[in-house]
Coordinates of C-alpha atoms in Angstrom, one line a residue:
X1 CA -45.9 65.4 -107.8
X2 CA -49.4 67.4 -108.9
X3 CA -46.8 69.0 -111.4
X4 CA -45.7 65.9 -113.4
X5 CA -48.4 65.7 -115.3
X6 CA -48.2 69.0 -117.0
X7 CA -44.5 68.8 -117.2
X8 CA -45.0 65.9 -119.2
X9 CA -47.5 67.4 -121.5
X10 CA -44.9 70.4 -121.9
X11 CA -42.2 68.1 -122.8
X12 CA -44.8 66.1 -125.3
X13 CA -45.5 69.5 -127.2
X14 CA -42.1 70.3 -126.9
X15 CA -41.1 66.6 -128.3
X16 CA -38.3 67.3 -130.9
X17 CA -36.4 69.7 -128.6
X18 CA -36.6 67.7 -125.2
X19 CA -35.4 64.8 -127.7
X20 CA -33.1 66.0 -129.4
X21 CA -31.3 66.6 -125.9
X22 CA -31.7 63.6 -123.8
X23 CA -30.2 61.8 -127.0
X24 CA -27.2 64.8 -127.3
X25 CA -26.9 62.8 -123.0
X26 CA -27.1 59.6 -124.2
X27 CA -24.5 60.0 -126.9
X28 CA -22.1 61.9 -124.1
X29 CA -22.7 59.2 -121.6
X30 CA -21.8 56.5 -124.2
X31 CA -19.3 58.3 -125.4
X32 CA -17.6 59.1 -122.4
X33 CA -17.6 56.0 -120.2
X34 CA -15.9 54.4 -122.7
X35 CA -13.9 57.3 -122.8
X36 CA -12.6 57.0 -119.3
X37 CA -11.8 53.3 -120.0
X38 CA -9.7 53.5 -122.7
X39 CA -7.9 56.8 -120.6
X40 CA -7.7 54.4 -118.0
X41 CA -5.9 51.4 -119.8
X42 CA -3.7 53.8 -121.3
X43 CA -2.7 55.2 -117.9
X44 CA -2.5 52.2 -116.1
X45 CA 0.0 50.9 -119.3
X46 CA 2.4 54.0 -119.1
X47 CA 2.6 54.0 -115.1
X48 CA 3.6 49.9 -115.3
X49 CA 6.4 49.1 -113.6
X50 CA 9.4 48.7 -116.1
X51 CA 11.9 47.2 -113.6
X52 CA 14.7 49.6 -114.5
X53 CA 16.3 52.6 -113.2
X54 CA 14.3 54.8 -116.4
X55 CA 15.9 57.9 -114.4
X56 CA 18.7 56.6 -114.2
X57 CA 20.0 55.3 -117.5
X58 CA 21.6 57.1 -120.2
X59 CA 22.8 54.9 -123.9
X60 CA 25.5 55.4 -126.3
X61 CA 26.1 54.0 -129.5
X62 CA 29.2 55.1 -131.8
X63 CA 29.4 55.0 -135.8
X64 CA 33.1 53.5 -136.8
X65 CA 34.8 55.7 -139.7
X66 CA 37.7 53.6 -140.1
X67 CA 36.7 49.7 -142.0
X68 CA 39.6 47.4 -139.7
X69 CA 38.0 49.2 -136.6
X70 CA 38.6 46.9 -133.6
X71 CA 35.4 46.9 -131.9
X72 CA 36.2 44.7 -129.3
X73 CA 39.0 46.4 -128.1
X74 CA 37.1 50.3 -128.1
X75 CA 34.5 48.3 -126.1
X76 CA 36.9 47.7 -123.4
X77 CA 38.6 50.7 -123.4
X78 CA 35.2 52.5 -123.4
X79 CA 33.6 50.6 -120.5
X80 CA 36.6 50.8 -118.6
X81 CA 37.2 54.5 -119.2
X82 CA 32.9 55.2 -118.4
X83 CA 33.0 53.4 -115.3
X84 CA 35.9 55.4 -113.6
X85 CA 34.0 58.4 -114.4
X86 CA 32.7 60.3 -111.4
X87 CA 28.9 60.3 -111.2
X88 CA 28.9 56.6 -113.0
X89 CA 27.0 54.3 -110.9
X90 CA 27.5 51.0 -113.2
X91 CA 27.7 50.5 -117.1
X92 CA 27.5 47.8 -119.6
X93 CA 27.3 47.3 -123.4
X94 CA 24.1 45.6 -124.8
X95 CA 23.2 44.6 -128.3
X96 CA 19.9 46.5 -127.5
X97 CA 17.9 49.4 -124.9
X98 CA 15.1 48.3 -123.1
X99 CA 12.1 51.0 -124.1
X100 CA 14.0 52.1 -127.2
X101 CA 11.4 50.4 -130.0
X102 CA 14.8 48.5 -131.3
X103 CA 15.2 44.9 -130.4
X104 CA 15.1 41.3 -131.1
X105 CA 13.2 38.2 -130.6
X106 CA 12.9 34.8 -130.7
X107 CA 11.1 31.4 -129.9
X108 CA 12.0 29.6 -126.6
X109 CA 11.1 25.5 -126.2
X110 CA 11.6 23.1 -123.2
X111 CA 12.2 20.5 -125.5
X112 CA 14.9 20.4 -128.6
X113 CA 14.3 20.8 -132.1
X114 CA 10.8 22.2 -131.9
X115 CA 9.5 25.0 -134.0
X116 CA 5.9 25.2 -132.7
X117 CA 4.5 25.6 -129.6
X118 CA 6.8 28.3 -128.1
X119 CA 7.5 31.5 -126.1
X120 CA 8.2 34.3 -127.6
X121 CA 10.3 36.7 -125.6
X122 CA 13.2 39.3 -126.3
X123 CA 16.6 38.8 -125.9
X124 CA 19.9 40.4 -124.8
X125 CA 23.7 40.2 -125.0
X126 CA 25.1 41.2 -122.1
X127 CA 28.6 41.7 -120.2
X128 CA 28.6 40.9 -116.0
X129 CA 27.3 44.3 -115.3
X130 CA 24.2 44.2 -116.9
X131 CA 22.1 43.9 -113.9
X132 CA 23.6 46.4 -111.9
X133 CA 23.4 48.8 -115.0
X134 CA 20.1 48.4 -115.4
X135 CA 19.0 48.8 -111.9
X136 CA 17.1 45.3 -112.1
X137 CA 16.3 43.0 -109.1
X138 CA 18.0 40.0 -109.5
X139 CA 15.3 37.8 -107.1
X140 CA 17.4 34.3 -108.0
X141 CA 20.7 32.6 -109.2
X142 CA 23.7 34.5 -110.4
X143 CA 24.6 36.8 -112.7
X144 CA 27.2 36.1 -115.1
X145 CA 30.9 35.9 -114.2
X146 CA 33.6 37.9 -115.9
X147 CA 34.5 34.4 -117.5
X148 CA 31.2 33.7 -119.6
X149 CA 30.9 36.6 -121.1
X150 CA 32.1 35.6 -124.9
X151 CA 33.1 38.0 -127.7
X152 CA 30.6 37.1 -131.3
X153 CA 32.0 38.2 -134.2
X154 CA 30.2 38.0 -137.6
X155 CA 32.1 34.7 -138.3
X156 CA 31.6 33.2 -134.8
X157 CA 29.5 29.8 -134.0
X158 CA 30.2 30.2 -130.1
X159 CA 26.8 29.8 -128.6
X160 CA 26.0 30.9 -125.0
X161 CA 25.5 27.9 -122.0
X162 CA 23.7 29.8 -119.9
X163 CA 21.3 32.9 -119.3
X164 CA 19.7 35.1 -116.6
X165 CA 15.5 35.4 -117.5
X166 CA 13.0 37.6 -116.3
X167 CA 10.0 36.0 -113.9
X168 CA 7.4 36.5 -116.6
X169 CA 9.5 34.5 -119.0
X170 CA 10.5 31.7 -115.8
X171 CA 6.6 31.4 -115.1
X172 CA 5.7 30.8 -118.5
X173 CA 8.1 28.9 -119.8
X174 CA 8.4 26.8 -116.6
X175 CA 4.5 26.8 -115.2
X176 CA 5.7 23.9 -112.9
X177 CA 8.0 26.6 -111.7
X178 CA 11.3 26.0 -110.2
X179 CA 13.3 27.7 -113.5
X180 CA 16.6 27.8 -112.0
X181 CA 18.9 25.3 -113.2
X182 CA 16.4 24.1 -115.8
X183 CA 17.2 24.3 -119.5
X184 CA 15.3 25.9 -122.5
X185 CA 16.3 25.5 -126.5
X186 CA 16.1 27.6 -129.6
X187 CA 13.6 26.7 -131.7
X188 CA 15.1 24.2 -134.3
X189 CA 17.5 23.7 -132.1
X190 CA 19.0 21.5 -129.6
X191 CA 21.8 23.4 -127.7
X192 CA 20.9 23.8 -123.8
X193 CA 20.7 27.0 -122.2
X194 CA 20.6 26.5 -118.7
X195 CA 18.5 29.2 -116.2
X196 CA 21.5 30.6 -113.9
X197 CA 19.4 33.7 -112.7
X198 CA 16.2 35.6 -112.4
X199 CA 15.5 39.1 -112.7
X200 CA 12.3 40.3 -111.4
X201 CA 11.1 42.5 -114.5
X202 CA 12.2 44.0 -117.6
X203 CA 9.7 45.3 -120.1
X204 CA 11.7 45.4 -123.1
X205 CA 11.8 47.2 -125.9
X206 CA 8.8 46.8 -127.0
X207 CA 6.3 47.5 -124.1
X208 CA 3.0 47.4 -125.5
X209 CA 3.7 44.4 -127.9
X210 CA 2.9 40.9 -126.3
X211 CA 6.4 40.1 -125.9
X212 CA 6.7 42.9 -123.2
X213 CA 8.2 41.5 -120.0
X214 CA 9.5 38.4 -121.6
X215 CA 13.3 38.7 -121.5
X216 CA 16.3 36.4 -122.2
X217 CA 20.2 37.6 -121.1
X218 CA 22.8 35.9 -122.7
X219 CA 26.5 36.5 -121.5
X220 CA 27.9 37.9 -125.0
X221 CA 29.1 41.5 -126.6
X222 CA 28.6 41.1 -130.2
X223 CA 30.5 43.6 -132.8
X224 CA 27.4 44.0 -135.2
X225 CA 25.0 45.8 -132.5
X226 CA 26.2 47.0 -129.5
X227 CA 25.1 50.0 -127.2
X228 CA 26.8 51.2 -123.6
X229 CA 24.2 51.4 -121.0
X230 CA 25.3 53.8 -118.4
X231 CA 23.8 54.2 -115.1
X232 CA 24.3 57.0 -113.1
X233 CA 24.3 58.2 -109.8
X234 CA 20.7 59.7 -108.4
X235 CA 20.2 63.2 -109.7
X236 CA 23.6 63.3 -112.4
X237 CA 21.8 62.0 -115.4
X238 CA 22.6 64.9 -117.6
X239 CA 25.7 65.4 -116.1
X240 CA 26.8 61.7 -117.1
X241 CA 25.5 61.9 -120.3
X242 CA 27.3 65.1 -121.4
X243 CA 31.0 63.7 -119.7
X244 CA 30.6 60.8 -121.4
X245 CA 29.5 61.9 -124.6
X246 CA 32.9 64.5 -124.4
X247 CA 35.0 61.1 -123.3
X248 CA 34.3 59.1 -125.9
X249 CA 34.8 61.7 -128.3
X250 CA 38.1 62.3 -127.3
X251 CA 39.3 59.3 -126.4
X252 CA 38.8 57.9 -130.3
X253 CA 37.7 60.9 -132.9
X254 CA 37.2 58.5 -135.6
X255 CA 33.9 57.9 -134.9
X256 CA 30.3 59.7 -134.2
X257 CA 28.6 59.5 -131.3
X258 CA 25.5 59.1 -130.1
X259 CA 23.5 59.5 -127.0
X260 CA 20.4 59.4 -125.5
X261 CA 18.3 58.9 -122.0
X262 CA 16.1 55.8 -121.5
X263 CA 13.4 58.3 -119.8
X264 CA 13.2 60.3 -123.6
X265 CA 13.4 56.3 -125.0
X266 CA 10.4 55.4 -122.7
X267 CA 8.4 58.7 -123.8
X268 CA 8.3 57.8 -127.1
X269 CA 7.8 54.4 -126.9
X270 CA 4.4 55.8 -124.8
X271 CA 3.9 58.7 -127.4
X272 CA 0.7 57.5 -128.8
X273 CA -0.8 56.6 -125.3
X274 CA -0.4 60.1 -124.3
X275 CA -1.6 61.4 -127.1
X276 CA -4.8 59.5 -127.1
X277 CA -5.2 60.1 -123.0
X278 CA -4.7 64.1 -124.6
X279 CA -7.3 63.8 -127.1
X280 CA -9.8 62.1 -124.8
X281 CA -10.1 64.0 -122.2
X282 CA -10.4 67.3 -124.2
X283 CA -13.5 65.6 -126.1
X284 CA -14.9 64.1 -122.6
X285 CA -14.4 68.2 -121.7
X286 CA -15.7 69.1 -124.9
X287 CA -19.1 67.0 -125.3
X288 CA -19.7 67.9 -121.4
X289 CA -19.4 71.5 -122.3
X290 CA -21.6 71.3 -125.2
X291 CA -24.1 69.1 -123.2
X292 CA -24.4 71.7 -120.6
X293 CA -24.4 74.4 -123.4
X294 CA -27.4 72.8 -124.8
X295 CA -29.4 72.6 -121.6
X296 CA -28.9 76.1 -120.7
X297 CA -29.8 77.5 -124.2
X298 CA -33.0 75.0 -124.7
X299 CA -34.1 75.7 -120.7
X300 CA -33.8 79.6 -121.1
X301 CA -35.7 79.1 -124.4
X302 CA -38.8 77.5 -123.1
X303 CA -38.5 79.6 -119.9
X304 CA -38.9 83.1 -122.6
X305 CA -41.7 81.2 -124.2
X306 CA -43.8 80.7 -121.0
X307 CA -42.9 83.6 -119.6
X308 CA -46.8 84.8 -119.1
X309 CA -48.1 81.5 -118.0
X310 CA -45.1 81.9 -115.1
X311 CA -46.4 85.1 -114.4
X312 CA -50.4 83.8 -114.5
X313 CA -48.6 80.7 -112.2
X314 CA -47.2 83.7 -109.8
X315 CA -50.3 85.6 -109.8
X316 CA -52.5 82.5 -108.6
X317 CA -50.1 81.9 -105.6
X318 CA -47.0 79.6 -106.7
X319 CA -44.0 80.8 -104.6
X320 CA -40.4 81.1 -106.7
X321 CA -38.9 77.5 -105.1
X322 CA -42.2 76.1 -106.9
X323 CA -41.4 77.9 -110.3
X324 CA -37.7 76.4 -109.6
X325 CA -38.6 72.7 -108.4
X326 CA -40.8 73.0 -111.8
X327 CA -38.2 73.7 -114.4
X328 CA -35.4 71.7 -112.6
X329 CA -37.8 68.6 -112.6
X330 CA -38.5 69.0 -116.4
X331 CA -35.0 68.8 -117.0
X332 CA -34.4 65.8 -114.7
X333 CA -37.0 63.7 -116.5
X334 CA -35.2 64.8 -119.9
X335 CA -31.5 64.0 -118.1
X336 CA -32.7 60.5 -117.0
X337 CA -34.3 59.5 -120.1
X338 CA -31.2 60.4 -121.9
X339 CA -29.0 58.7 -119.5
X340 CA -31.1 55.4 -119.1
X341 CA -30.8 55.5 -123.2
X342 CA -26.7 56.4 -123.0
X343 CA -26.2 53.5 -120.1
X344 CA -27.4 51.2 -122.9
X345 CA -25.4 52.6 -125.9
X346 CA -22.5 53.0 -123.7
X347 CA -22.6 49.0 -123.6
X348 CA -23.0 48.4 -127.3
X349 CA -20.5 50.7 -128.1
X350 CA -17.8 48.8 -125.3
X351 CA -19.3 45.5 -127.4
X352 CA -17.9 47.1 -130.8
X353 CA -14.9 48.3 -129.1
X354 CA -13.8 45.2 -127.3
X355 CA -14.3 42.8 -130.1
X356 CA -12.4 45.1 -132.5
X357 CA -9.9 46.9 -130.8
X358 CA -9.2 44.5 -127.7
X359 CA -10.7 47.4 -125.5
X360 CA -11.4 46.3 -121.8
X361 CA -14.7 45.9 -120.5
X362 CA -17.0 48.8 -119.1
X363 CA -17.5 47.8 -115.4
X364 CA -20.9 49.3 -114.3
X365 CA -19.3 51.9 -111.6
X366 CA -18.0 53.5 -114.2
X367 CA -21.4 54.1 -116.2
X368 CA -22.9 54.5 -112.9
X369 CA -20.3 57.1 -111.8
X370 CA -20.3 59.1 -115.6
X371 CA -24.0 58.9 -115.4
X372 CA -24.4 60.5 -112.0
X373 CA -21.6 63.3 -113.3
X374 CA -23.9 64.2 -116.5
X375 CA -27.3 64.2 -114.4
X376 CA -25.2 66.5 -111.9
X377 CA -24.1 68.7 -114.9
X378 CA -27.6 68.7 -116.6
X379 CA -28.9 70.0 -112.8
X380 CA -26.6 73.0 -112.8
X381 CA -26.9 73.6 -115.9
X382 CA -30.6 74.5 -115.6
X383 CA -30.3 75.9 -112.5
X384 CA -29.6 79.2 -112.8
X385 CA -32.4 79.5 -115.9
X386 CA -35.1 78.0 -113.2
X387 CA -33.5 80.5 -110.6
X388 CA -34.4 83.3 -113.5
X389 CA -37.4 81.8 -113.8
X390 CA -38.5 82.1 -110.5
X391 CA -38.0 85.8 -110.3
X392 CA -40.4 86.8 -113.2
X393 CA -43.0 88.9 -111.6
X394 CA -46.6 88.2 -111.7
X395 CA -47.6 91.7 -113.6
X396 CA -46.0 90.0 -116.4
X397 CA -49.5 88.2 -116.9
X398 CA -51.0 91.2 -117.3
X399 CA -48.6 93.0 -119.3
X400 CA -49.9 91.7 -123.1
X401 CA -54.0 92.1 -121.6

């Protein structure tokens, strides 16, 4: 360690430089842990578990020309007709898509007639096949029978008895636990819905709101919104899709269809989140290139600028590792300084983040683990200057006598 003291005194004269890049660290490090965390968050949302066949799943809806159109009567003829199509593993007509950023929601109570205090959750109408068409896990109760299923019309005041729930809605709703069999109420409203069934998740349509995984099935097939769900068989997706888009076309013209695939439903719904993974990482690239940029340029700069007091260092006997050892240490005292400053802005910045933007927290392996990275970077970065370094001859003392 005889040669700390006068890389400290180099790095005192070189103040403003040396600086200039243990702060450029410290900004990276900052920048970059939090980086990851967010990327991380965003990851872990996308790759959730949506409890559906997402593969699987292709939706219809149609666009009536004629004004007496009987809806309820193309529905049936529809479902009937998509189901005895090969390739079709289940279908069912909903008044919404899970992951399609279209739904509904409402206020759930244990008790009548209250208007504060509630779940909020999504809900569904439904026909009997709506759990296999969905490819959810029914983990208690029932489904619905053929016989529950009502037909609501714009005029109709037919209210639903019972419904199947997901567990995120039973288990907060009903804490006690034990949801099956138990009834819930509207708010305002005093009708009984009674718990016939669980499903073990559905995210909704919305899956990055709060609502997500709260979901209500009621047995109903409403005229005003309605979509066929389609699920097909492993690995016919497209195929499905384009069959039945050609079947319902011909089996009623007077309409337009359309069609899409929950997976393209889900990717937009996740659009943002991807993008801001994308943007992340190319600046965490970015910022670590420049960083190492930096380094490089600033240790081949001092390294031209003491070229003859290498050389004089040479001549009086310092072998090249000791040349090496002495650049590579300069730059570590520069990394750690940086990175001790970057560990601490790196929490203020998570502070800011977290209270604002309902970031999560920076857990120290991952400051630990980014500042280990940079100080590995910084390293290489000034190793092949020091290597450089250690190869200038000892006549170069002499050279400017």
């Amino acid at each position: 360690m005889l040669e700390l003291r006068p890389i400290l005194s180099a790095l005192w004269r070189h103040k403003v430089s040396a600086l200039l890049i243990a702060l450029q660290l410290g900004l990276t490090l900052a920048i970059v842990s939090n980086a990851l965390v967010v990327i991380d968050e965003r990851s872990e949302r996308i790759s959730r578990p949506t409890g559906l066949a997402v593969e699987d799943i292709n939706s219809f809806s149609f666009l009536a020309i004629p004004e007496d159109y009987d809806k309820f009567e193309a529905f049936r003829l529809d479902l009937d007709m998509i189901r005895s199509l090969p390739g079709v593993a289940s279908a069912t007509i909903s008044n919404h898509v899970p992951l399609s950023g279209s739904g509904s929601a409402s206020g759930f109570y244990t008790e009548p007639n209250k208007e504060t205090g509630g779940i909020s959750a999504n809900y569904y109408t439904v026909d009997e096949h709506f759990i296999d068409a969905l490819g959810m896990k029914l983990t208690a109760g029932r489904g619905f029978s053929p016989e529950e299923v009502m037909q609501v019309g714009a005029t109709s005041s037919e209210r639903p008895t019972v419904a199947v729930v997901t567990q995120k809605f039973a288990d907060e709703v009903f804490p006690e636990g034990n949801a099956l069999g138990k009834a819930f109420f509207l708010g305002g409203d005093d009708h009984p819905i009674e718990v016939v069934g669980i499903v073990e998740r559905n995210l909704g349509p919305w899956p990055n709101s709060s609502v997500a995984g709260r979901g209500v099935f009621y047995p109903a097939i409403m005229d005003q919104w309605f979509y066929y769900i389609v699920r097909a068989e492993p690995g016919q997706r497209d195929a499905v899709l384009k069959l039945v888009e050609e079947k319902l076309a011909e089996r009623d013209p007077n309409r337009v269809i359309n069609a899409d695939t929950m997976e393209e439903q889900k990717a937009q719904q996740y659009a943002s989140d991807n993008t801001m993974i994308k943007v992340l990482a190319s600046v965490v690239i970015l910022l670590t290139f420049i960083v190492a940029l930096g380094i490089v340029g600033l240790t081949v700069f001092w390294i031209t600028q003491r070229q003859k007091q290498i050389g004089v260092r040479r001549a009086l006997g310092a072998t090249r590792s000791a040349i090496s050892r002495y650049f590579l240490l300069e730059n570590l005292i520069i990394a750690v300084t940086g990175i001790a400053l970057g560990a601490a802005a790196a929490q203020v910045f998570n502070g800011f983040l977290a209270s604002e933007f309902n970031q999560p927290a920076l857990p120290p392996i991952v400051t630990i683990s980014c500042a280990l990275f940079l100080l590995g970077v910084s390293l290489a970065a000034a190793l092949v200057p020091a290597l450089r370094a250690a190869n200038i001859s000892p006549a170069t003392a002499t050279r400017s006598v």
